[in-house]
Coordinates of C-alpha atoms in Angstrom, one line a residue:
Chain A
A237 CA 13.1 -5.4 10.9
Q238 CA 10.1 -6.1 8.8
R239 CA 10.8 -7.0 5.1
V240 CA 8.7 -8.3 2.3
T241 CA 10.4 -9.8 -0.8
Q242 CA 8.7 -10.5 -4.1
P243 CA 11.4 -12.2 -6.1
E244 CA 9.7 -11.8 -9.5
K245 CA 9.3 -8.3 -11.0
L246 CA 7.5 -9.8 -14.0
L247 CA 5.5 -13.0 -14.5
S248 CA 3.9 -14.0 -17.8
V249 CA 1.5 -17.0 -18.2
F250 CA -1.0 -18.1 -20.7
K251 CA -4.7 -18.0 -20.1
G252 CA -5.9 -21.2 -18.3
A253 CA -2.4 -21.9 -16.9
P254 CA -1.8 -22.0 -13.1
V255 CA -0.1 -19.0 -11.6
E256 CA 1.9 -18.5 -8.4
L257 CA 3.2 -15.2 -7.3
K258 CA 5.8 -15.6 -4.6
C259 CA 6.1 -13.6 -1.4
N260 CA 8.6 -14.1 1.4
Y261 CA 8.7 -12.1 4.6
S262 CA 11.0 -11.4 7.5
Y263 CA 9.4 -10.5 10.8
S264 CA 10.2 -11.7 14.3
G265 CA 6.7 -11.4 15.7
S266 CA 3.2 -12.6 14.5
P267 CA 2.6 -10.9 11.2
E268 CA -0.5 -10.2 9.3
L269 CA -0.1 -10.8 5.5
F270 CA -2.0 -9.2 2.7
W271 CA -2.1 -9.2 -1.1
Y272 CA -3.0 -6.0 -2.8
V273 CA -3.7 -5.6 -6.5
Q274 CA -3.6 -2.7 -8.9
Y275 CA -5.3 -3.1 -12.3
S276 CA -4.5 -0.7 -15.1
R277 CA -5.6 2.8 -14.4
Q278 CA -7.2 1.8 -11.1
R279 CA -6.2 2.3 -7.5
L280 CA -4.5 -0.1 -5.2
Q281 CA -7.1 -2.4 -3.6
L282 CA -7.0 -5.3 -1.2
L283 CA -7.3 -8.7 -2.8
L284 CA -7.1 -10.9 0.3
R285 CA -5.6 -11.3 3.7
H286 CA -4.5 -14.4 5.5
I287 CA -6.7 -14.1 8.5
S288 CA -9.9 -14.2 6.4
R289 CA -8.8 -17.4 4.7
E290 CA -11.1 -16.5 1.7
S291 CA -10.7 -17.2 -1.9
I292 CA -11.2 -14.0 -3.9
K293 CA -11.5 -14.1 -7.7
G294 CA -10.2 -17.6 -7.6
F295 CA -7.0 -16.6 -5.8
T296 CA -5.8 -18.2 -2.5
A297 CA -2.8 -17.6 -0.3
D298 CA -1.6 -19.7 2.6
L299 CA 0.6 -18.4 5.3
N300 CA 3.5 -20.7 5.8
K301 CA 5.3 -19.6 9.0
G302 CA 8.0 -22.3 8.7
E303 CA 9.0 -21.0 5.3
T304 CA 8.0 -17.4 6.1
S305 CA 6.0 -17.3 2.8
F306 CA 2.6 -16.1 1.6
H307 CA 2.5 -17.1 -2.0
L308 CA -0.6 -16.2 -4.1
K309 CA -2.0 -18.9 -6.3
K310 CA -4.7 -19.4 -8.9
P311 CA -5.3 -22.7 -10.7
F312 CA -6.5 -21.2 -14.0
A313 CA -5.4 -17.6 -14.9
Q314 CA -7.7 -15.3 -16.8
E315 CA -6.7 -12.3 -19.0
E316 CA -8.4 -10.0 -16.5
D317 CA -6.0 -11.1 -13.8
S318 CA -3.3 -9.1 -15.6
A319 CA -2.2 -6.5 -13.0
M320 CA 0.4 -5.4 -10.5
Y321 CA 0.4 -7.5 -7.4
Y322 CA 1.8 -6.4 -4.0
C323 CA 2.4 -8.5 -1.0
A324 CA 2.3 -6.6 2.3
L325 CA 2.9 -7.2 6.0
S326 CA 1.7 -5.6 9.1
S327 CA 2.5 -6.3 12.7
R328 CA -0.3 -6.9 15.2
R329 CA 1.1 -4.5 17.7
G330 CA -1.0 -1.6 16.5
S331 CA 1.5 0.2 14.4
E332 CA -0.9 -0.2 11.6
K333 CA 1.6 0.5 8.9
L334 CA 1.9 -1.8 5.9
V335 CA 5.3 -2.9 4.7
F336 CA 5.1 -3.7 1.0
G337 CA 7.1 -5.8 -1.4
K338 CA 8.1 -4.2 -4.6
G339 CA 5.4 -5.9 -6.6
T340 CA 5.1 -8.4 -9.4
K341 CA 3.6 -7.5 -12.7
L342 CA 1.5 -10.4 -13.9
T343 CA 0.6 -10.6 -17.6
V344 CA -1.9 -13.3 -18.7
N345 CA -1.6 -13.9 -22.4
P346 CA -4.5 -15.1 -24.5
Chain B
E185 CA -20.0 5.4 -1.4
A186 CA -17.1 7.7 -2.4
G187 CA -13.7 6.3 -1.9
V188 CA -10.5 8.1 -0.7
T189 CA -9.9 11.2 -2.7
Q190 CA -6.6 13.0 -3.2
S191 CA -5.7 16.4 -4.7
P192 CA -4.1 17.5 -6.8
T193 CA -3.6 14.6 -9.2
H194 CA -0.4 16.1 -10.5
L195 CA 2.0 18.6 -8.9
I196 CA 5.1 20.1 -10.5
K197 CA 7.6 22.0 -8.2
T198 CA 11.2 23.1 -8.4
R199 CA 13.9 22.1 -6.0
G200 CA 13.7 23.9 -2.7
Q201 CA 10.0 24.7 -2.9
Q202 CA 7.3 23.3 -0.7
A203 CA 4.5 20.9 -1.7
T204 CA 1.2 20.3 0.0
L205 CA -0.9 17.2 -0.8
R206 CA -4.4 16.6 0.4
C207 CA -6.4 13.6 1.2
S208 CA -10.1 13.0 2.2
P209 CA -10.8 9.6 3.8
I210 CA -13.8 7.5 3.3
S211 CA -16.7 8.7 5.5
G212 CA -16.5 7.2 8.9
H213 CA -12.8 6.4 8.7
T214 CA -10.6 8.1 11.3
S215 CA -7.2 6.8 10.3
V216 CA -5.2 8.2 7.4
Y217 CA -1.9 6.8 6.1
W218 CA 0.6 8.3 3.7
Y219 CA 2.9 6.2 1.5
Q220 CA 5.5 7.2 -1.1
Q221 CA 5.9 5.1 -4.2
A222 CA 9.2 6.2 -5.8
L223 CA 10.6 4.6 -8.9
G224 CA 12.5 1.4 -8.0
L225 CA 11.8 1.7 -4.3
G226 CA 8.2 0.4 -4.1
L227 CA 5.6 1.6 -1.6
Q228 CA 7.1 3.0 1.6
F229 CA 5.2 4.0 4.7
L230 CA 5.4 7.7 5.5
L231 CA 3.0 8.7 8.2
W232 CA -0.1 7.5 10.1
Y233 CA -2.7 9.9 11.6
D234 CA -5.5 8.9 13.8
E235 CA -8.0 11.1 15.6
G236 CA -5.8 14.2 14.8
E237 CA -2.6 12.7 16.2
E238 CA 0.5 11.4 14.5
R239 CA 0.7 7.8 15.5
N240 CA 3.6 6.4 13.6
R241 CA 6.2 7.7 11.2
G242 CA 8.4 6.0 8.6
N243 CA 12.0 6.5 8.0
F244 CA 11.8 9.9 6.3
P245 CA 13.4 13.2 7.2
P246 CA 11.5 15.8 9.2
R247 CA 10.9 17.9 6.2
F248 CA 8.1 15.4 5.5
S249 CA 5.3 16.4 7.8
G250 CA 1.5 16.5 7.9
R251 CA -1.6 16.9 9.9
Q252 CA -5.1 15.6 10.3
F253 CA -8.0 17.9 10.6
P254 CA -11.1 17.6 12.8
N255 CA -13.0 16.2 9.8
Y256 CA -10.3 13.5 9.5
S257 CA -9.0 14.8 6.2
S258 CA -5.2 15.2 6.0
E259 CA -2.4 17.2 4.5
L260 CA 1.1 16.0 3.7
N261 CA 3.7 18.8 3.5
V262 CA 7.1 18.3 2.0
N263 CA 9.5 21.2 2.6
A264 CA 12.8 22.0 0.8
L265 CA 11.9 19.7 -2.1
E266 CA 14.7 17.5 -3.5
L267 CA 14.8 15.8 -6.9
E268 CA 14.5 12.4 -5.2
D269 CA 11.1 13.4 -3.7
S270 CA 9.6 12.9 -7.2
A271 CA 7.2 10.1 -6.6
L272 CA 3.6 9.0 -6.4
Y273 CA 2.2 9.8 -3.0
L274 CA -0.7 7.5 -1.9
C275 CA -3.1 8.2 0.9
A276 CA -5.1 5.4 2.5
S277 CA -7.8 5.4 5.2
S278 CA -9.2 2.9 7.5
L279 CA -11.6 2.5 10.4
E280 CA -10.1 3.0 13.8
G281 CA -8.4 0.0 15.3
S282 CA -10.9 -2.4 16.8
G283 CA -8.6 -3.4 19.6
T284 CA -8.6 -7.0 18.4
G285 CA -5.0 -6.8 17.4
Y286 CA -5.8 -7.2 13.7
Q287 CA -5.1 -4.6 11.1
E288 CA -8.1 -2.7 9.7
T289 CA -8.3 -2.8 5.9
Q290 CA -6.6 0.2 4.3
Y291 CA -8.4 1.7 1.3
F292 CA -6.2 3.6 -1.1
G293 CA -6.7 6.8 -3.0
P294 CA -5.6 7.4 -6.6
G295 CA -2.5 9.2 -5.6
T296 CA -0.8 12.5 -6.3
R297 CA 2.1 12.4 -8.7
L298 CA 4.8 14.9 -7.6
L299 CA 7.5 16.0 -10.0
V300 CA 10.4 18.0 -8.7
L301 CA 12.5 19.8 -11.3

């Protein structure tokens, strides 16, 4: 069974501090991992995916298959990073469904 | 370029009624996905349509059904509504699978909030 766990429902940091949003997954095959973000009053949008290995808005995430984790990190948080963050998993077998974690609400305080 | 659109934005029904939710994908996208975001349960996959066919279905009862039209827009129908069907229903669209084995990016609509009284 595919499962995504985001252990923190809420995360609060100060502006300029490092931030790490945790994501652990359970999947027996080769997963594809994503981070989606939802800013206030906006729709859910893709932030980054592990296969692209990009840094978006200063965020990075590394897939650690040994620890089955895909934590999202940013060295210096900004107030505009405050949002709801969802980690998601997809198989590569063409099922094309996303399995989401329950999300972490990040608040960056001034 | 217009994004994924959904209608209505809000829908209020009573228990036992039927609800119909609509989704228009991004132009050029042939795949449409439906997700349910119920309070405390997170986003759960409901249905995937591609080229007019149902390709995959989540763990939901048969009273959740849908279809995809020739213009790739989609409808989600929920029959015999129950109180626990109250949720935000999100539609997403993507390009057809490229055959590389990688997931095409899913682009989400703003959602339809369904309230069952």
